[in-house]
Coordinates of C-alpha atoms in Angstrom, one line a residue:
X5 CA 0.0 0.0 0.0
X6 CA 1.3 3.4 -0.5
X7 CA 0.8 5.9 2.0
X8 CA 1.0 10.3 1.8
X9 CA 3.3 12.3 3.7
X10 CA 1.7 14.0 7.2
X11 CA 3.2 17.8 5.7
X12 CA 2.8 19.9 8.8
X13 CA 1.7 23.9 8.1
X14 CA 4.0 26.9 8.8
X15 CA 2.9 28.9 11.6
X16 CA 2.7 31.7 8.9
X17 CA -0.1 29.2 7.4
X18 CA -1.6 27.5 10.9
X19 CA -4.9 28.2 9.5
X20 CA -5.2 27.0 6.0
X21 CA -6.4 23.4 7.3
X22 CA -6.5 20.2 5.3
X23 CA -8.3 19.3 2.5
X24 CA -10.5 16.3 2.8
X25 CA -10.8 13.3 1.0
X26 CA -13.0 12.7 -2.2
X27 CA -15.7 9.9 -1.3
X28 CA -15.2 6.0 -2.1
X29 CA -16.6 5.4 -5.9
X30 CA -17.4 2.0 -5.4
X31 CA -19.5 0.7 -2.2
X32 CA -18.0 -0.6 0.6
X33 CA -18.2 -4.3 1.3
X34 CA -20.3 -6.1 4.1
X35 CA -19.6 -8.4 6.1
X36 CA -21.8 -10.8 6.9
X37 CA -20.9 -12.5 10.1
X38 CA -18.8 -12.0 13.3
X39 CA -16.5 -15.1 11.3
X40 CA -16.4 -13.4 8.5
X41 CA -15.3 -9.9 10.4
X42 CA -12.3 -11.7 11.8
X43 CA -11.4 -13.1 9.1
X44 CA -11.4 -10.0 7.3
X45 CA -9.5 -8.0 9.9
X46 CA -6.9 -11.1 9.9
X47 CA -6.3 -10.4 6.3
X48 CA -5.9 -6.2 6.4
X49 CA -3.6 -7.0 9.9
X50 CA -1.2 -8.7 7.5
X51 CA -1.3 -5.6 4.2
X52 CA -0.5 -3.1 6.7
X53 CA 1.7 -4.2 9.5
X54 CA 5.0 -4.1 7.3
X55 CA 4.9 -0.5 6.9
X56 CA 3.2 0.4 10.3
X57 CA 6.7 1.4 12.0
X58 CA 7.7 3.3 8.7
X59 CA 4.7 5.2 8.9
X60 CA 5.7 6.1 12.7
X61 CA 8.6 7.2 12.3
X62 CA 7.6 9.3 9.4
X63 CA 4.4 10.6 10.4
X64 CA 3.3 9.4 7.2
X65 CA -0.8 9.7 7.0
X66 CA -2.4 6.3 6.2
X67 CA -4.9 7.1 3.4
X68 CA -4.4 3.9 1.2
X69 CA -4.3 1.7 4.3
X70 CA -7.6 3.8 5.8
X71 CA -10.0 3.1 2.8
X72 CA -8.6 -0.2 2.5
X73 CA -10.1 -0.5 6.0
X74 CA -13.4 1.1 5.3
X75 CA -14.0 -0.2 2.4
X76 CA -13.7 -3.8 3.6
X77 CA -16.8 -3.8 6.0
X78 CA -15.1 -3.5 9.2
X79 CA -16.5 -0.1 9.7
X80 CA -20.2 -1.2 9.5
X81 CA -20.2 -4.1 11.8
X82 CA -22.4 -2.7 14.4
X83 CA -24.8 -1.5 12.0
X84 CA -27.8 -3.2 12.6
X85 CA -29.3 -6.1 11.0
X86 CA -32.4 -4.1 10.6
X87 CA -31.0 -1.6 8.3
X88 CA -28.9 -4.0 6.4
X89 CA -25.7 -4.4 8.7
X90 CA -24.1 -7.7 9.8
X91 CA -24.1 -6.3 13.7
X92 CA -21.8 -8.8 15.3
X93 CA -20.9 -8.6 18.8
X94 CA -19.1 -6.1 20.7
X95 CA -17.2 -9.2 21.6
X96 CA -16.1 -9.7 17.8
X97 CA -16.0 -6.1 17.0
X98 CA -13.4 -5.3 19.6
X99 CA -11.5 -8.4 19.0
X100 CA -11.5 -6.7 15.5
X101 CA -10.1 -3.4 16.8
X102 CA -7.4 -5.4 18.9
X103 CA -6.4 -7.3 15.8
X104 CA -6.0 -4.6 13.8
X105 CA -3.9 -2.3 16.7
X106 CA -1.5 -5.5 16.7
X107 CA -0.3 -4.4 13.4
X108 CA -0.9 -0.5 13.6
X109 CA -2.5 0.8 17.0
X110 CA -2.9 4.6 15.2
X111 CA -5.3 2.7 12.4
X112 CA -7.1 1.0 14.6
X113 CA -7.8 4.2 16.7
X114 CA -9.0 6.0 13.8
X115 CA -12.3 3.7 13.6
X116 CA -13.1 4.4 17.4
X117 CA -14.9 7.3 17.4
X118 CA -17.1 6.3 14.1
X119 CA -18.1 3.1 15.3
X120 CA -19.1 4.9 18.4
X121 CA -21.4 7.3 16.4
X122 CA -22.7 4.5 14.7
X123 CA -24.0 3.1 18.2
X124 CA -24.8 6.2 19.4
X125 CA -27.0 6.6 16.2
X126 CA -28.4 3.6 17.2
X127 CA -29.8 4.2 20.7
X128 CA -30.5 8.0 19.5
X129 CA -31.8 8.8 16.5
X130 CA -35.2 8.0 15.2
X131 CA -36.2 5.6 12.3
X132 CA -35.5 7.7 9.5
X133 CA -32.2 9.2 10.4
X134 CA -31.0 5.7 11.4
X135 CA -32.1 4.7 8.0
X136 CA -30.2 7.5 6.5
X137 CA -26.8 7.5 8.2
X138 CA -26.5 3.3 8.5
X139 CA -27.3 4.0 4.7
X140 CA -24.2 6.0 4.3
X141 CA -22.2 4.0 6.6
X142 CA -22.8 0.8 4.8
X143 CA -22.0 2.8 1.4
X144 CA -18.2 3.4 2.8
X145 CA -18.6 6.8 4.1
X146 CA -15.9 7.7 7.3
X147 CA -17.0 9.6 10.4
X148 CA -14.3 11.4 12.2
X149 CA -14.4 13.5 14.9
X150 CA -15.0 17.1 16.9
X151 CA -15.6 16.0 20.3
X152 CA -12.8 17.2 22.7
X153 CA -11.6 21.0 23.7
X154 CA -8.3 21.9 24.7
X155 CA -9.6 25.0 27.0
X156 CA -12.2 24.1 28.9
X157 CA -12.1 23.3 32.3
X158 CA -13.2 19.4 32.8
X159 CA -13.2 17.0 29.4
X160 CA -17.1 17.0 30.1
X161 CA -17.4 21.1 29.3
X162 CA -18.0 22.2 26.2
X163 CA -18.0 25.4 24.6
X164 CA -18.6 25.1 21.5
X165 CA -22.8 25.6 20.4
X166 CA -24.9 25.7 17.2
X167 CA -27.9 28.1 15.9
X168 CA -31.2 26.9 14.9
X169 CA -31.5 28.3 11.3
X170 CA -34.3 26.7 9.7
X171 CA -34.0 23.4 8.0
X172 CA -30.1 23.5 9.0
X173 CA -28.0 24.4 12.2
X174 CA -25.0 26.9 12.6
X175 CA -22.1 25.6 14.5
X176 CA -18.9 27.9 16.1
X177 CA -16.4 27.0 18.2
X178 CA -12.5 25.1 18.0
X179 CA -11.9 21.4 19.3
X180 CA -8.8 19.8 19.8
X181 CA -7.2 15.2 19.9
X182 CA -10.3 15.6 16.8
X183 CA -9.2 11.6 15.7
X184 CA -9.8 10.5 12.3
X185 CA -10.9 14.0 11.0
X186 CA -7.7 14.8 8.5
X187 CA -9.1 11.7 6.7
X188 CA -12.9 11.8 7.7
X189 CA -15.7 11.7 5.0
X190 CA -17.7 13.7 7.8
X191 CA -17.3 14.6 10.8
X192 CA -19.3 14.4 14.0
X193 CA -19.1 17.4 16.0
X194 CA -20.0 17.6 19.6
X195 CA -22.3 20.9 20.2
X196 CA -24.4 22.2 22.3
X197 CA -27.9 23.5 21.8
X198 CA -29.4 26.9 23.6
X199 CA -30.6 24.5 26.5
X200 CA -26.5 23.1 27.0
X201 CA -27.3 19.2 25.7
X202 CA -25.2 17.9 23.9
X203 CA -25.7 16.7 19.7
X204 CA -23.7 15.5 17.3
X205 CA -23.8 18.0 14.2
X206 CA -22.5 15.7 11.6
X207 CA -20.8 18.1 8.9
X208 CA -19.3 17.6 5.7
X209 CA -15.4 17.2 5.8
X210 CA -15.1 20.1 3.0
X211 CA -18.2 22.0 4.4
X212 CA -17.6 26.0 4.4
X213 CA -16.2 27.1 7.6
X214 CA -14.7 23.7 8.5
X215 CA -10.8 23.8 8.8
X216 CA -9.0 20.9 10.0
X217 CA -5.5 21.5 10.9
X218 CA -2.6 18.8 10.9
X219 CA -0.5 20.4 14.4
X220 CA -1.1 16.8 16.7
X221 CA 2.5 16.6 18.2
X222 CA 1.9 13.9 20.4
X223 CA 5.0 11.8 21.1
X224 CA 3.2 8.2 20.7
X225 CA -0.1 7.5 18.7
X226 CA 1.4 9.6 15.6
X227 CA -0.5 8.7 12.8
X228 CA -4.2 9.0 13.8
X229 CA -5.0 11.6 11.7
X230 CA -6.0 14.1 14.3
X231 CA -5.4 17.8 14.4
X232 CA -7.3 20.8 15.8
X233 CA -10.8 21.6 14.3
X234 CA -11.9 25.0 13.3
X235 CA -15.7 25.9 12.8
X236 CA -16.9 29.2 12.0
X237 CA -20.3 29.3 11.5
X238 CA -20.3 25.7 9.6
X239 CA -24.0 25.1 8.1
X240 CA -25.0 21.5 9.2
X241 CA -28.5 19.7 8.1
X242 CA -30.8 18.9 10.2
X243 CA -31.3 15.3 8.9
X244 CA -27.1 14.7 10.8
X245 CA -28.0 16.6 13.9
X246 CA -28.1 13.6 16.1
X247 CA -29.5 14.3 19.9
X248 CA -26.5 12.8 21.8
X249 CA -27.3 13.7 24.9
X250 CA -30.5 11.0 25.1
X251 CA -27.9 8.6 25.3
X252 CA -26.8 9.5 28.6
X253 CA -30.5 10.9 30.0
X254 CA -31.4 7.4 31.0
X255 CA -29.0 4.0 31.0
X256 CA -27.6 2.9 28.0
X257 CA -24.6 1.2 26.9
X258 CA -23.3 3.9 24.1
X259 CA -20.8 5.3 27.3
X260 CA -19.0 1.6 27.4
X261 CA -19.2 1.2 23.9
X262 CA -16.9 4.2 23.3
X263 CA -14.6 2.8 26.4
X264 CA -14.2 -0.9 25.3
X265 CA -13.0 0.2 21.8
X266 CA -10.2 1.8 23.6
X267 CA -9.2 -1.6 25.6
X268 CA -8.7 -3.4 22.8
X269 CA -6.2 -0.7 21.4
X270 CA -4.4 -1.0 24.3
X271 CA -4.8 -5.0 24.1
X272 CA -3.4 -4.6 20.9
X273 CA -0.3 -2.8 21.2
X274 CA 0.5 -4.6 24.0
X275 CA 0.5 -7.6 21.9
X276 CA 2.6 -6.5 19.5
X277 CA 4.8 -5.7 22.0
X278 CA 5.0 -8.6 23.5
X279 CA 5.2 -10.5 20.0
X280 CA 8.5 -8.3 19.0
X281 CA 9.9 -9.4 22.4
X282 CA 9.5 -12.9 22.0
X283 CA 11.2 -12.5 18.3
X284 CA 13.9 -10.1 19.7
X285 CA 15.1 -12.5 22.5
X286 CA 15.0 -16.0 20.3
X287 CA 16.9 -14.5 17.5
X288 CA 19.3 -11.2 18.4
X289 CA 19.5 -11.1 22.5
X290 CA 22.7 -12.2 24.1
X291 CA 22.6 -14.6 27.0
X292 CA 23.9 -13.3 30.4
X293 CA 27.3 -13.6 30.9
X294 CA 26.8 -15.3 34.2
X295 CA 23.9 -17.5 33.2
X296 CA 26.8 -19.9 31.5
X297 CA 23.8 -20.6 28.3
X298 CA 23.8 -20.0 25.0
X299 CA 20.5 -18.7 24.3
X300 CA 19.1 -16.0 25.8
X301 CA 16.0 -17.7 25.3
X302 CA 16.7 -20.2 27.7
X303 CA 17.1 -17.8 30.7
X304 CA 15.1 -19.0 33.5
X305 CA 14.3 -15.4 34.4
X306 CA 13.1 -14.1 31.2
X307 CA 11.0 -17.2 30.7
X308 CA 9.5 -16.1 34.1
X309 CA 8.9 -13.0 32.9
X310 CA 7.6 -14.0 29.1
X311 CA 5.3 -16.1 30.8
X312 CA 3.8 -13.1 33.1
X313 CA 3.6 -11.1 30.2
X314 CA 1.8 -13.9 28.1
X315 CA -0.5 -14.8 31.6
X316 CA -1.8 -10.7 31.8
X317 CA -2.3 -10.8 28.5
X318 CA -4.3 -13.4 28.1
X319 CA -6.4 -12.2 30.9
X320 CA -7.4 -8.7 29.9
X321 CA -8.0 -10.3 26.5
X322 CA -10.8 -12.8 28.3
X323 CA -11.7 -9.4 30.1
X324 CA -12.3 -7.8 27.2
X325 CA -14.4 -10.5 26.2
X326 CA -16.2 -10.5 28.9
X327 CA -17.4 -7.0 28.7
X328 CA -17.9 -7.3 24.7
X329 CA -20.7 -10.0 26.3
X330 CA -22.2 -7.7 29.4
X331 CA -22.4 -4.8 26.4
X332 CA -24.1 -6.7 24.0
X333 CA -26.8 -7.9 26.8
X334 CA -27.1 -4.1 27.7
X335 CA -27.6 -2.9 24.0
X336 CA -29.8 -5.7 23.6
X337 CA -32.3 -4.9 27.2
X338 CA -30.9 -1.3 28.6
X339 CA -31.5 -1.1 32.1
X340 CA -30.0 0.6 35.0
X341 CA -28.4 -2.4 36.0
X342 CA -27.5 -4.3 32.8
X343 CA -25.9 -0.6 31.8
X344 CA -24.3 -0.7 35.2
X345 CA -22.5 -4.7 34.9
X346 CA -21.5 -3.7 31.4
X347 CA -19.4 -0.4 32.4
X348 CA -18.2 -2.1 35.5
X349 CA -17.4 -5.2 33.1
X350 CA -15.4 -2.7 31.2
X351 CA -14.1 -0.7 33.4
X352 CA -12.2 -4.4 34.8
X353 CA -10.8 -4.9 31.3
X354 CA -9.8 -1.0 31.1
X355 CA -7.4 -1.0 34.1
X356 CA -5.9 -4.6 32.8
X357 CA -5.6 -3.6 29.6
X358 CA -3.8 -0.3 30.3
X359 CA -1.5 -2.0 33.0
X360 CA -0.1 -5.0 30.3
X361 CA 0.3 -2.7 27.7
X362 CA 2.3 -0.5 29.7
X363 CA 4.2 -3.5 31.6
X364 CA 4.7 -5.0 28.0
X365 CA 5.9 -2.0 26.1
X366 CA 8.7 -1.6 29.3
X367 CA 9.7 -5.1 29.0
X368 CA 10.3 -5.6 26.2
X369 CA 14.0 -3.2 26.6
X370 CA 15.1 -5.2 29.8
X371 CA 14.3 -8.3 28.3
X372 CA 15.8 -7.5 24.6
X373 CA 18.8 -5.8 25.5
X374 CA 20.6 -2.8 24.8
X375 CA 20.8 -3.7 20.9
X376 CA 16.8 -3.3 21.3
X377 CA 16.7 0.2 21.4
X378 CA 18.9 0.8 18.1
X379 CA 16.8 3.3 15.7
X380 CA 16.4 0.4 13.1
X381 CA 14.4 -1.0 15.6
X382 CA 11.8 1.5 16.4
X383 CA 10.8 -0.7 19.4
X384 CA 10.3 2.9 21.5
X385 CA 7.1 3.1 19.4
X386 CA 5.3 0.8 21.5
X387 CA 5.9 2.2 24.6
X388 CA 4.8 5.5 23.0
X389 CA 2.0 4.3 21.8
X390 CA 1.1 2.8 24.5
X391 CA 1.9 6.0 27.0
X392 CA -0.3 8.1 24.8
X393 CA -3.2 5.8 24.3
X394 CA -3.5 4.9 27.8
X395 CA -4.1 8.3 29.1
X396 CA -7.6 8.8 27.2
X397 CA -9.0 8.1 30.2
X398 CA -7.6 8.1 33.9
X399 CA -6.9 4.0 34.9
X400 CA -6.8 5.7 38.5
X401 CA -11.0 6.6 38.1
X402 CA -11.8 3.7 37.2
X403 CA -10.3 2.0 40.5
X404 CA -12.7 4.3 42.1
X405 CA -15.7 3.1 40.0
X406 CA -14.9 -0.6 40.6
X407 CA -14.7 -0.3 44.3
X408 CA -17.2 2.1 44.9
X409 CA -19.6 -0.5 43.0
X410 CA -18.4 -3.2 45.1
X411 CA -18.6 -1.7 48.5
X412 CA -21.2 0.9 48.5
X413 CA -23.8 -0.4 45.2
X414 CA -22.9 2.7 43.6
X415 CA -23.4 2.6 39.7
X416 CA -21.2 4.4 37.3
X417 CA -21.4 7.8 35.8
X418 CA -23.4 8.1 32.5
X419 CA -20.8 9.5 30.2
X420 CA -18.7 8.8 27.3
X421 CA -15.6 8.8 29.7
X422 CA -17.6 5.6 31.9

């Protein structure tokens, strides 16, 4: 696959933006099963890990790799079966997502946020905008994002709002970690209306008034195609003003929806990290000079700690698993509690999860060797990756949701961060 240079704007020129991306001319594929969905993310895992450390080190944006992904199907798996999607489990979707951050943790981060719209969309919207939007989504179309804001005081405040202007909405304001949104198709702004709930505006990627800008600096998580998002006075139907906010008015699952997705990228790097170990140690690490072996691989100490790593991994993945399961029964019958065992389910898998991919990505230096931190190696993009990633939302908080449901019968928050 070939892939386009990230080409970062003067500060003369901060303000020009990106342009966006012309739309797919052919439909995008659909899967038809929760097999099939594996099997598919198996097969784009393999095109695009090769180059996944190239495009790291280079910031290099992943457009061919990106439609390879949407077009393939893997974007419409929660779609549901009533509007022509395969909807497969959240068990099998985020298995996708870890699959797919294995080979390239900044691709698979780029789906987040649309296949969270899509399940917002779901518990949200009425028949006929459900029946519009699922249309597009099946037809290959990219959501992005506009969600976060780098001034306001909690993650939860918002500042920017839309107009009502007739058939159409006016939205203003500047958002900032905007995922996906250099390459989006659209994208789904967060916005709030003259009574402060919150909707997703879904604009154009080229409307007027719409910059995106390519300034995302962060050290680890490079090529996610985020920047900061500019809206002055961007004109957005009325037909993609999605009310949001419903899905947090009563208990629903669309809050651990947008949190498992982000275990299983975490899952996923630590995997590869992990896997690169493994590979590292049985073919280029030295045995110990006191050890008196000749492999490194047969230290009794790093087999110890291989097999910890390997043990931790397995169990956040059967974590994750777990809370794909306790989602699906929540989308399926939303109720206080069934919303309540499916965030606590995920909130379990979100502190494992963040811990192994953060153990693993340290690891894997002590246990390699000083030859594993060459440049050639690019090994450092794990842990950065895995630094970054991990602090989307505090692993500390959700400690304090597990025990406080445990001791005191408190339920979670209702919010996208819980």
């Amino acid at each position: 696959m070939t892939t386009a240079t990230l080409e970062k704007a003067p500060a003369t020129e901060a303000l020009k933006g990106v342009p966006g991306l012309p739309r797919p001319s052919q439909p995008a594929h659909v899967v038809k099963d929760d097999a099939e969905a594996i099997a598919v993310a198996e097969a784009l895992a393999r095109d695009v890990i090769g180059t996944a450390s190239q495009r790291d080190l280079n910031r290099e944006l992943p457009v061919a790799e990106l439609d390879a992904f949407s077009q393939s199907g893997l974007w419409s798996i929660n779609v549901p079966k009533a509007f022509g999607g395969p909807e497969v489990s959240y068990a099998t979707l985020t298995r996708v997502v870890q699959i797919l951050s294995a080979a390239d943790p900044s691709l698979a981060q780029i789906s987040q946020n649309h296949l969270g719209v899509v399940a917002a969309i779901r518990t949200v919207s009425d028949e006929a905008q459900q029946r519009l939007l699922f249309g597009e989504v099946l037809k290959g179309v990219r959501f992005g994002n506009a969600f976060s804001e780098f001034g306001s005081k909690r993650a939860v405040d918002f500042e920017t709002r839309f107009t009502d202007a007739g058939d159409h909405v006016i939205v203003t304001g500047r958002k900032f970690y905007s995922t996906g949104a250099l390459l989006a198709h659209r994208v789904p702004i967060v916005a709030l209306d003259d009574q402060g709930r919150a909707w997703y505006a879904i604009a154009d990627r080229d409307a007027p008034g719409l910059t995106v800008i390519n300034d995302w600096s962060g050290f680890g998580q490079r090529t996610t195609a985020s920047g900061t998002v500019i809206l002055d006075q961007v004109k957005v139907p009325k037909t993609h003003l999605v009310p949001g906010y419903k899905g947090y008015e009563t208990p629903t699952a669309d809050g651990a929806i947008f949190q498992i997705i982000q275990v299983a990228v975490d899952i996923g790097i630590a995997e590869a990290a992990i896997r690169d170990t493994i590979e590292f140690v049985r073919t280029r690490t030295r045995p110990w000079v006191d050890s008196g072996l000749d492999r490194a691989s047969d230290d009794p100490y790093t087999i110890q700690a291989i097999g910890g790593l390997t043990l931790r991994l397995h169990a956040a993945e059967a974590l994750q698993e777990k809370a794909g399961l306790a989602v699906d029964a929540a989308v399926a019958a939303p109720s206080a509690e069934s919303v309540a065992k499916a965030q606590i389910a995920v909130a379990e898998a979100k502190v494992l999860s963040t811990e192994i991919a953060i153990e693993a990505t340290n690891k894997l230096f002590e246990l390699a060797g000083t030859r594993s931190t060459l440049a050639e190696h690019n090994f450092d993009r794990h842990w950065r990756n895995a630094r970054v990633h991990t602090l989307h939302d505090p692993v500390r908080w959700k400690y304090a949701i597990l025990g406080n449901y445990a001791l005191n019968g408190v339920n979670p928050p209702l919010h996208a961060w819980s």
